[in-house]
Amino acid sequence: MGREVLINFIQREKSFRIIPSSDVDSLLASAILFKNLSQHGYDVKVSFDLKRIIDEPREPALLVNLKPVNPSTQAVLEPARDSSVTGTVVSVLDEYFGVDKWDKILALVAGVYKALDTGRDGFKGVERNILNNLLESGEISSELGFRLWGHRRIGLSKSLTRTLTPFIPGYTGAGDRVEELLRKISKGRPVEKLQATDFFTESGKQMLRDLVEALQNTVKAPQDYVKNAILRIIGFEYSTSVDTRRIDLLELAGALMVYASLEAENPLKILGATLQSVATQILAIYEEVVDELAAILASSIPRYLFEGEPVDVEDYLERADIIADVAGWYLPQVKTPASIIRGDRVYTVARELLRVGWDPRKVYESCDDKQLCVIQGGAV
């Protein structure tokens, strides 16, 4: 269990290195660990270079969602069944030292990123207690609605077009098709004026049923994929205020996903997201690129999801992490690592090679200091 691993490790070690995987949950967990432990006298460093796991096997290291090569000195922090790594970290550190409200909000962002709050009951792990604490203190609000990126701010049509998790083949990145879909079910209401509240009232129930039925009948994908995608676009929404600006936690999770893959070094910059100002800067960058990115991924993501083919990103992205994030819950069915085509090379990320069962030592030796890996003929 991640909780016991973390408690035992920080009780035993006062000086160590944190080495995270490149997913958003691992990065947020590492950022919160680094900030809080440093503030309480621990000598903590963070490295993204996986070769340190091999080259410095005797150095105490906390590996976040990675595999050890020397278990005697390298502890592994992994998510619990119903909780993110970030949620576990925040829960433990809050008991030890107390953490600030933004750290708790980031724990919910990580939980939303991993879709741990989907379903009738919402969060089931430590995030549930964190959520209740923040709701009671008025730091966040929660309501039932569409889990679409920023729909209360930009409207349903645009938000359905840009939302990458879940990715809905034929609609994500295809604004004209989304507008046509909503026009057919809107009962004469202008599409640009449709709001979530129109669907979640007694009079709007039929429109919601029509939307679900239309997606079931028109999305070209395996039925298990379609069913789960539809279930994931309806559920709980959470929002908070940062400097008078209302922020949707689902959209912040999406912004972190998008930002992390834009440039090779961006995952390390996410370590600064424990500052609210950095998080809002990332949201601003996301806003500039997300619509074009959704359009680029619209035609190529299905080839990875259902055929395991690399994704052509037209040099728009430098990392494949977002491909893995978009695949999300469907990844266990995809036996090839999420990868992107850039020029004449195919790139993946270390976490994807580990997911499909590659030997950790080989992965750490072959990937660069940003956890990027070149695939050639099925090998790195």
Tab-separated table of C-alpha atoms in Angstrom:
chain	number	residue	atom	x	y	z
A	1	MET	CA	0.000	0.000	0.000
A	2	GLY	CA	1.283	3.472	-0.866
A	3	ARG	CA	0.398	4.879	2.528
A	4	GLU	CA	2.559	2.458	4.503
A	5	VAL	CA	5.426	2.772	2.018
A	6	LEU	CA	5.438	6.553	2.340
A	7	ILE	CA	5.186	6.602	6.128
A	8	ASN	CA	7.969	4.053	6.552
A	9	PHE	CA	10.208	5.826	4.076
A	10	ILE	CA	9.942	9.349	5.508
A	11	GLN	CA	10.386	7.968	9.016
A	12	ARG	CA	13.566	6.181	7.955
A	13	GLU	CA	15.147	8.658	5.527
A	14	LYS	CA	15.884	12.335	6.046
A	15	SER	CA	17.861	12.792	2.831
A	16	PHE	CA	16.689	11.244	-0.432
A	17	ARG	CA	15.768	11.786	-4.052
A	18	ILE	CA	12.262	11.683	-5.521
A	19	ILE	CA	12.043	10.295	-9.049
A	20	PRO	CA	8.540	10.534	-10.560
A	21	SER	CA	7.003	9.051	-13.641
A	22	SER	CA	5.725	11.565	-16.184
A	23	ASP	CA	1.987	11.246	-15.536
A	24	VAL	CA	0.173	14.161	-13.912
A	25	ASP	CA	-0.614	12.242	-10.704
A	26	SER	CA	3.049	11.326	-10.119
A	27	LEU	CA	4.186	14.884	-10.854
A	28	LEU	CA	1.687	16.512	-8.494
A	29	ALA	CA	2.485	14.002	-5.750
A	30	SER	CA	6.216	14.669	-6.128
A	31	ALA	CA	5.717	18.440	-6.127
A	32	ILE	CA	3.694	18.312	-2.905
A	33	LEU	CA	6.183	15.950	-1.268
A	34	PHE	CA	9.120	18.143	-2.230
A	35	LYS	CA	7.515	21.351	-1.003
A	36	ASN	CA	6.231	20.067	2.320
A	37	LEU	CA	9.173	17.863	3.293
A	38	SER	CA	11.672	20.596	2.403
A	39	GLN	CA	9.763	23.001	4.618
A	40	HIS	CA	10.122	20.551	7.524
A	41	GLY	CA	13.838	19.925	7.398
A	42	TYR	CA	14.178	17.044	4.964
A	43	ASP	CA	16.991	17.134	2.408
A	44	VAL	CA	14.928	16.297	-0.666
A	45	LYS	CA	15.807	16.513	-4.346
A	46	VAL	CA	13.672	15.749	-7.392
A	47	SER	CA	15.098	14.207	-10.538
A	48	PHE	CA	13.436	13.234	-13.802
A	49	ASP	CA	16.454	11.288	-15.064
A	50	LEU	CA	15.729	7.559	-14.846
A	51	LYS	CA	19.378	6.622	-15.299
A	52	ARG	CA	19.914	7.640	-11.671
A	53	ILE	CA	17.900	4.590	-10.655
A	54	ILE	CA	20.596	2.423	-12.251
A	55	ASP	CA	23.705	4.572	-11.740
A	56	GLU	CA	23.058	5.383	-8.071
A	57	PRO	CA	21.399	2.227	-6.703
A	58	ARG	CA	22.608	2.839	-3.147
A	59	GLU	CA	21.174	6.341	-2.916
A	60	PRO	CA	17.863	6.387	-1.026
A	61	ALA	CA	15.165	7.128	-3.582
A	62	LEU	CA	11.399	7.360	-3.580
A	63	LEU	CA	10.158	6.203	-6.971
A	64	VAL	CA	6.699	7.461	-7.872
A	65	ASN	CA	4.888	5.022	-10.177
A	66	LEU	CA	8.182	3.514	-11.362
A	67	LYS	CA	9.889	0.123	-10.929
A	68	PRO	CA	12.959	-0.283	-8.663
A	69	VAL	CA	16.235	-1.984	-9.535
A	70	ASN	CA	17.451	-2.039	-5.920
A	71	PRO	CA	14.417	-2.491	-3.633
A	72	SER	CA	16.544	-2.191	-0.485
A	73	THR	CA	17.114	1.544	-1.086
A	74	GLN	CA	14.440	2.381	-3.650
A	75	ALA	CA	10.916	2.572	-2.262
A	76	VAL	CA	8.013	2.597	-4.728
A	77	LEU	CA	5.023	4.851	-4.204
A	78	GLU	CA	2.002	3.652	-6.176
A	79	PRO	CA	-1.705	4.522	-6.056
A	80	ALA	CA	-4.059	2.648	-3.795
A	81	ARG	CA	-7.012	0.906	-5.414
A	82	ASP	CA	-9.393	3.842	-4.969
A	83	SER	CA	-6.950	6.743	-4.491
A	84	SER	CA	-4.370	8.626	-6.483
A	85	VAL	CA	-0.759	8.849	-5.350
A	86	THR	CA	-1.310	12.561	-4.785
A	87	GLY	CA	-4.300	11.853	-2.576
A	88	THR	CA	-2.249	9.423	-0.489
A	89	VAL	CA	0.613	11.918	-0.184
A	90	VAL	CA	-1.688	14.749	0.887
A	91	SER	CA	-3.508	12.536	3.386
A	92	VAL	CA	-0.260	11.386	5.037
A	93	LEU	CA	1.432	14.793	5.049
A	94	ASP	CA	-1.681	16.458	6.421
A	95	GLU	CA	-1.570	14.111	9.409
A	96	TYR	CA	2.156	14.743	9.915
A	97	PHE	CA	2.498	18.473	9.337
A	98	GLY	CA	-0.716	19.886	7.961
A	99	VAL	CA	-0.924	20.940	4.306
A	100	ASP	CA	-2.433	24.039	2.736
A	101	LYS	CA	-5.782	24.074	0.950
A	102	TRP	CA	-4.200	24.267	-2.512
A	103	ASP	CA	-2.367	20.983	-1.907
A	104	LYS	CA	-5.717	19.425	-1.020
A	105	ILE	CA	-7.292	20.868	-4.162
A	106	LEU	CA	-4.449	19.404	-6.237
A	107	ALA	CA	-5.180	16.018	-4.662
A	108	LEU	CA	-8.707	16.280	-6.063
A	109	VAL	CA	-7.299	17.384	-9.428
A	110	ALA	CA	-5.184	14.209	-9.476
A	111	GLY	CA	-8.231	12.133	-8.540
A	112	VAL	CA	-10.253	13.732	-11.322
A	113	TYR	CA	-7.342	13.176	-13.744
A	114	LYS	CA	-7.510	9.457	-12.911
A	115	ALA	CA	-11.344	9.504	-13.123
A	116	LEU	CA	-11.630	8.166	-9.581
A	117	ASP	CA	-14.769	10.224	-8.998
A	118	THR	CA	-16.850	8.764	-11.823
A	119	GLY	CA	-19.902	6.729	-10.955
A	120	ARG	CA	-22.897	7.320	-8.734
A	121	ASP	CA	-20.943	7.617	-5.454
A	122	GLY	CA	-18.007	9.744	-6.625
A	123	PHE	CA	-14.693	9.411	-4.806
A	124	LYS	CA	-14.254	6.316	-2.660
A	125	GLY	CA	-10.673	6.678	-1.356
A	126	VAL	CA	-8.873	9.354	0.654
A	127	GLU	CA	-10.069	11.975	-1.833
A	128	ARG	CA	-13.560	11.558	-0.414
A	129	ASN	CA	-12.455	12.881	2.984
A	130	ILE	CA	-10.426	15.648	1.341
A	131	LEU	CA	-13.449	16.627	-0.751
A	132	ASN	CA	-15.783	16.705	2.244
A	133	ASN	CA	-13.297	18.849	4.163
A	134	LEU	CA	-13.067	21.372	1.330
A	135	LEU	CA	-16.830	21.402	0.795
A	136	GLU	CA	-17.445	22.076	4.484
A	137	SER	CA	-14.954	24.945	4.498
A	138	GLY	CA	-16.427	26.417	1.323
A	139	GLU	CA	-13.148	26.176	-0.593
A	140	ILE	CA	-14.775	24.296	-3.470
A	141	SER	CA	-18.267	23.661	-4.793
A	142	SER	CA	-19.692	20.498	-6.344
A	143	GLU	CA	-22.688	19.776	-8.540
A	144	LEU	CA	-23.965	17.220	-11.010
A	145	GLY	CA	-23.459	18.073	-14.670
A	146	PHE	CA	-21.428	17.406	-17.788
A	147	ARG	CA	-17.795	16.455	-17.276
A	148	LEU	CA	-16.693	18.540	-20.248
A	149	TRP	CA	-13.747	20.911	-20.156
A	150	GLY	CA	-14.957	24.401	-19.239
A	151	HIS	CA	-18.528	24.023	-20.501
A	152	ARG	CA	-19.934	26.537	-18.012
A	153	ARG	CA	-17.485	29.091	-19.327
A	154	ILE	CA	-17.505	28.441	-23.079
A	155	GLY	CA	-20.724	26.522	-23.730
A	156	LEU	CA	-21.546	22.878	-24.426
A	157	SER	CA	-20.712	22.745	-28.134
A	158	LYS	CA	-17.184	24.094	-27.841
A	159	SER	CA	-16.448	22.163	-24.648
A	160	LEU	CA	-17.603	18.826	-26.120
A	161	THR	CA	-15.399	19.490	-29.134
A	162	ARG	CA	-12.270	20.183	-27.076
A	163	THR	CA	-12.647	17.613	-24.279
A	164	LEU	CA	-10.013	14.903	-24.718
A	165	THR	CA	-10.979	12.718	-21.760
A	166	PRO	CA	-13.125	10.972	-22.650
A	167	PHE	CA	-12.168	11.071	-26.302
A	168	ILE	CA	-15.325	10.583	-28.378
A	169	PRO	CA	-14.490	9.397	-31.910
A	170	GLY	CA	-16.236	11.472	-34.562
A	171	TYR	CA	-17.036	14.339	-32.185
A	172	THR	CA	-13.855	15.290	-30.316
A	173	GLY	CA	-12.107	17.864	-32.486
A	174	ALA	CA	-15.046	18.045	-34.914
A	175	GLY	CA	-16.978	21.216	-34.115
A	176	ASP	CA	-19.402	20.982	-37.049
A	177	ARG	CA	-20.503	17.449	-36.103
A	178	VAL	CA	-20.946	18.457	-32.453
A	179	GLU	CA	-23.145	21.392	-33.420
A	180	GLU	CA	-25.188	19.161	-35.719
A	181	LEU	CA	-25.667	16.631	-32.908
A	182	LEU	CA	-26.785	19.259	-30.403
A	183	ARG	CA	-29.064	20.903	-32.958
A	184	LYS	CA	-30.932	17.628	-33.439
A	185	ILE	CA	-31.657	17.189	-29.733
A	186	SER	CA	-32.075	20.814	-28.636
A	187	LYS	CA	-35.826	21.019	-29.338
A	188	GLY	CA	-35.388	24.257	-31.263
A	189	ARG	CA	-33.188	26.009	-28.712
A	190	PRO	CA	-30.136	27.817	-30.160
A	191	VAL	CA	-27.123	25.513	-29.776
A	192	GLU	CA	-24.906	28.338	-28.569
A	193	LYS	CA	-27.274	28.959	-25.654
A	194	LEU	CA	-27.495	25.347	-24.424
A	195	GLN	CA	-26.319	24.955	-20.837
A	196	ALA	CA	-25.823	21.924	-18.607
A	197	THR	CA	-28.729	23.058	-16.459
A	198	ASP	CA	-31.027	22.581	-19.458
A	199	PHE	CA	-30.312	18.831	-19.351
A	200	PHE	CA	-30.423	18.269	-15.600
A	201	THR	CA	-33.973	19.390	-14.894
A	202	GLU	CA	-37.242	17.497	-15.069
A	203	SER	CA	-38.054	19.066	-18.422
A	204	GLY	CA	-34.545	18.393	-19.748
A	205	LYS	CA	-34.435	14.661	-18.997
A	206	GLN	CA	-35.677	13.731	-22.468
A	207	MET	CA	-32.995	15.891	-24.090
A	208	LEU	CA	-30.350	14.129	-21.986
A	209	ARG	CA	-31.736	10.731	-23.033
A	210	ASP	CA	-31.685	11.860	-26.661
A	211	LEU	CA	-28.042	12.919	-26.336
A	212	VAL	CA	-27.018	9.566	-24.862
A	213	GLU	CA	-28.953	7.639	-27.518
A	214	ALA	CA	-27.468	9.727	-30.326
A	215	LEU	CA	-23.936	9.081	-29.098
A	216	GLN	CA	-24.630	5.357	-28.716
A	217	ASN	CA	-25.883	5.174	-32.302
A	218	THR	CA	-23.297	7.342	-34.031
A	219	VAL	CA	-19.916	6.894	-32.310
A	220	LYS	CA	-17.870	4.459	-34.370
A	221	ALA	CA	-16.016	2.481	-31.726
A	222	PRO	CA	-16.367	-0.817	-29.821
A	223	GLN	CA	-19.513	-0.809	-27.694
A	224	ASP	CA	-17.617	-1.120	-24.403
A	225	TYR	CA	-15.662	1.998	-25.317
A	226	VAL	CA	-18.793	3.943	-26.272
A	227	LYS	CA	-20.629	2.930	-23.104
A	228	ASN	CA	-17.788	3.956	-20.814
A	229	ALA	CA	-17.163	7.206	-22.697
A	230	ILE	CA	-20.803	8.213	-22.262
A	231	LEU	CA	-20.751	7.323	-18.569
A	232	ARG	CA	-17.683	9.515	-18.101
A	233	ILE	CA	-19.189	12.685	-19.595
A	234	ILE	CA	-21.895	12.858	-16.937
A	235	GLY	CA	-21.108	13.188	-13.246
A	236	PHE	CA	-19.757	15.438	-10.548
A	237	GLU	CA	-18.061	18.748	-11.254
A	238	TYR	CA	-15.846	20.642	-8.824
A	239	SER	CA	-14.748	24.244	-8.947
A	240	THR	CA	-12.756	26.670	-6.824
A	241	SER	CA	-11.696	30.317	-6.932
A	242	VAL	CA	-8.158	31.536	-7.575
A	243	ASP	CA	-7.750	35.324	-7.428
A	244	THR	CA	-11.496	35.791	-8.082
A	245	ARG	CA	-11.324	33.481	-11.121
A	246	ARG	CA	-13.515	30.382	-11.015
A	247	ILE	CA	-11.553	27.260	-11.978
A	248	ASP	CA	-13.059	23.921	-12.942
A	249	LEU	CA	-10.880	21.142	-11.484
A	250	LEU	CA	-11.650	18.858	-14.422
A	251	GLU	CA	-10.440	21.551	-16.810
A	252	LEU	CA	-7.304	22.115	-14.730
A	253	ALA	CA	-6.572	18.389	-14.924
A	254	GLY	CA	-7.025	18.604	-18.693
A	255	ALA	CA	-4.793	21.660	-18.900
A	256	LEU	CA	-2.006	19.843	-17.042
A	257	MET	CA	-2.332	16.895	-19.441
A	258	VAL	CA	-2.128	19.116	-22.504
A	259	TYR	CA	0.692	21.264	-21.160
A	260	ALA	CA	2.790	18.260	-20.117
A	261	SER	CA	3.050	17.016	-23.704
A	262	LEU	CA	3.633	20.283	-25.556
A	263	GLU	CA	7.389	20.380	-24.900
A	264	ALA	CA	9.866	17.759	-23.720
A	265	GLU	CA	10.728	19.564	-20.489
A	266	ASN	CA	7.189	20.541	-19.477
A	267	PRO	CA	6.541	17.714	-16.981
A	268	LEU	CA	9.261	19.148	-14.755
A	269	LYS	CA	7.607	22.562	-14.946
A	270	ILE	CA	4.424	21.018	-13.557
A	271	LEU	CA	6.345	20.576	-10.307
A	272	GLY	CA	5.709	24.288	-9.856
A	273	ALA	CA	1.938	23.809	-9.855
A	274	THR	CA	1.939	23.906	-6.042
A	275	LEU	CA	1.941	27.664	-6.700
A	276	GLN	CA	-1.490	28.838	-7.815
A	277	SER	CA	0.114	31.349	-10.184
A	278	VAL	CA	1.846	28.535	-12.098
A	279	ALA	CA	-1.422	26.616	-12.381
A	280	THR	CA	-3.199	29.647	-13.843
A	281	GLN	CA	-0.334	30.176	-16.322
A	282	ILE	CA	-0.710	26.564	-17.450
A	283	LEU	CA	-4.455	27.117	-17.893
A	284	ALA	CA	-3.734	30.142	-20.082
A	285	ILE	CA	-1.345	28.158	-22.311
A	286	TYR	CA	-3.866	25.322	-22.546
A	287	GLU	CA	-6.565	27.764	-23.640
A	288	GLU	CA	-4.405	28.898	-26.554
A	289	VAL	CA	-3.731	25.422	-27.944
A	290	VAL	CA	-6.423	22.958	-26.899
A	291	ASP	CA	-8.879	23.479	-29.768
A	292	GLU	CA	-6.226	23.053	-32.450
A	293	LEU	CA	-4.777	20.066	-30.598
A	294	ALA	CA	-8.187	18.368	-30.416
A	295	ALA	CA	-8.605	18.851	-34.164
A	296	ILE	CA	-5.149	17.371	-34.836
A	297	LEU	CA	-5.796	14.335	-32.655
A	298	ALA	CA	-9.319	13.757	-33.983
A	299	SER	CA	-8.330	11.539	-36.894
A	300	SER	CA	-5.270	9.806	-35.454
A	301	ILE	CA	-6.212	8.906	-31.865
A	302	PRO	CA	-8.702	6.183	-32.925
A	303	ARG	CA	-5.928	4.424	-34.839
A	304	TYR	CA	-3.998	4.110	-31.604
A	305	LEU	CA	-7.004	3.241	-29.448
A	306	PHE	CA	-8.347	0.498	-31.671
A	307	GLU	CA	-5.369	-0.530	-33.824
A	308	GLY	CA	-2.330	0.334	-31.666
A	309	GLU	CA	-0.823	2.630	-34.316
A	310	PRO	CA	1.450	5.618	-33.468
A	311	VAL	CA	-0.245	9.028	-33.533
A	312	ASP	CA	0.860	11.623	-36.081
A	313	VAL	CA	1.002	14.917	-34.158
A	314	GLU	CA	2.440	17.016	-37.013
A	315	ASP	CA	5.290	18.230	-34.770
A	316	TYR	CA	2.649	19.863	-32.552
A	317	LEU	CA	3.633	17.810	-29.510
A	318	GLU	CA	7.002	16.669	-28.221
A	319	ARG	CA	5.709	14.006	-25.841
A	320	ALA	CA	3.360	11.018	-26.018
A	321	ASP	CA	2.036	11.322	-22.447
A	322	ILE	CA	-1.246	12.848	-23.543
A	323	ILE	CA	-1.887	9.905	-25.864
A	324	ALA	CA	-1.662	7.605	-22.849
A	325	ASP	CA	-3.866	9.982	-20.852
A	326	VAL	CA	-6.498	10.150	-23.575
A	327	ALA	CA	-6.564	6.350	-23.821
A	328	GLY	CA	-7.056	6.303	-20.040
A	329	TRP	CA	-9.154	3.362	-18.818
A	330	TYR	CA	-8.945	1.759	-22.282
A	331	LEU	CA	-5.148	1.300	-22.099
A	332	PRO	CA	-5.150	-2.265	-20.723
A	333	GLN	CA	-6.710	-3.335	-24.022
A	334	VAL	CA	-3.971	-1.635	-26.063
A	335	LYS	CA	-0.882	-3.819	-26.005
A	336	THR	CA	1.449	-1.352	-27.738
A	337	PRO	CA	2.862	1.737	-25.969
A	338	ALA	CA	1.263	5.098	-26.675
A	339	SER	CA	3.551	6.789	-29.172
A	340	ILE	CA	3.781	9.746	-31.533
A	341	ILE	CA	5.360	10.266	-34.944
A	342	ARG	CA	7.738	13.199	-35.210
A	343	GLY	CA	9.592	13.458	-38.489
A	344	ASP	CA	10.983	10.021	-39.315
A	345	ARG	CA	10.994	8.791	-35.704
A	346	VAL	CA	8.461	7.262	-33.350
A	347	TYR	CA	8.625	8.448	-29.744
A	348	THR	CA	7.063	7.049	-26.608
A	349	VAL	CA	7.590	7.710	-22.893
A	350	ALA	CA	9.119	5.471	-20.251
A	351	ARG	CA	5.874	4.946	-18.345
A	352	GLU	CA	4.297	3.401	-21.419
A	353	LEU	CA	7.149	0.934	-21.926
A	354	LEU	CA	6.830	-0.085	-18.287
A	355	ARG	CA	3.060	-0.454	-18.675
A	356	VAL	CA	3.371	-2.942	-21.529
A	357	GLY	CA	5.907	-5.015	-19.598
A	358	TRP	CA	9.354	-3.954	-20.779
A	359	ASP	CA	12.275	-4.683	-18.494
A	360	PRO	CA	12.774	-1.634	-16.215
A	361	ARG	CA	16.555	-1.670	-16.467
A	362	LYS	CA	16.404	-1.636	-20.256
A	363	VAL	CA	13.884	1.210	-20.188
A	364	TYR	CA	15.998	3.299	-17.823
A	365	GLU	CA	19.110	2.736	-19.911
A	366	SER	CA	17.428	3.531	-23.233
A	367	CYS	CA	15.286	6.583	-22.499
A	368	ASP	CA	16.730	10.086	-22.190
A	369	ASP	CA	16.815	12.343	-19.133
A	370	LYS	CA	13.287	13.587	-19.946
A	371	GLN	CA	11.900	10.030	-20.045
A	372	LEU	CA	11.490	10.188	-23.829
A	373	CYS	CA	12.221	6.995	-25.746
A	374	VAL	CA	12.697	6.401	-29.475
A	375	ILE	CA	11.102	3.221	-30.852
A	376	GLN	CA	12.727	1.589	-33.851
A	377	GLY	CA	11.283	-1.616	-35.246
A	378	GLY	CA	9.529	-2.404	-31.982
A	379	ALA	CA	12.605	-1.783	-29.809
A	380	VAL	CA	14.171	1.226	-28.098
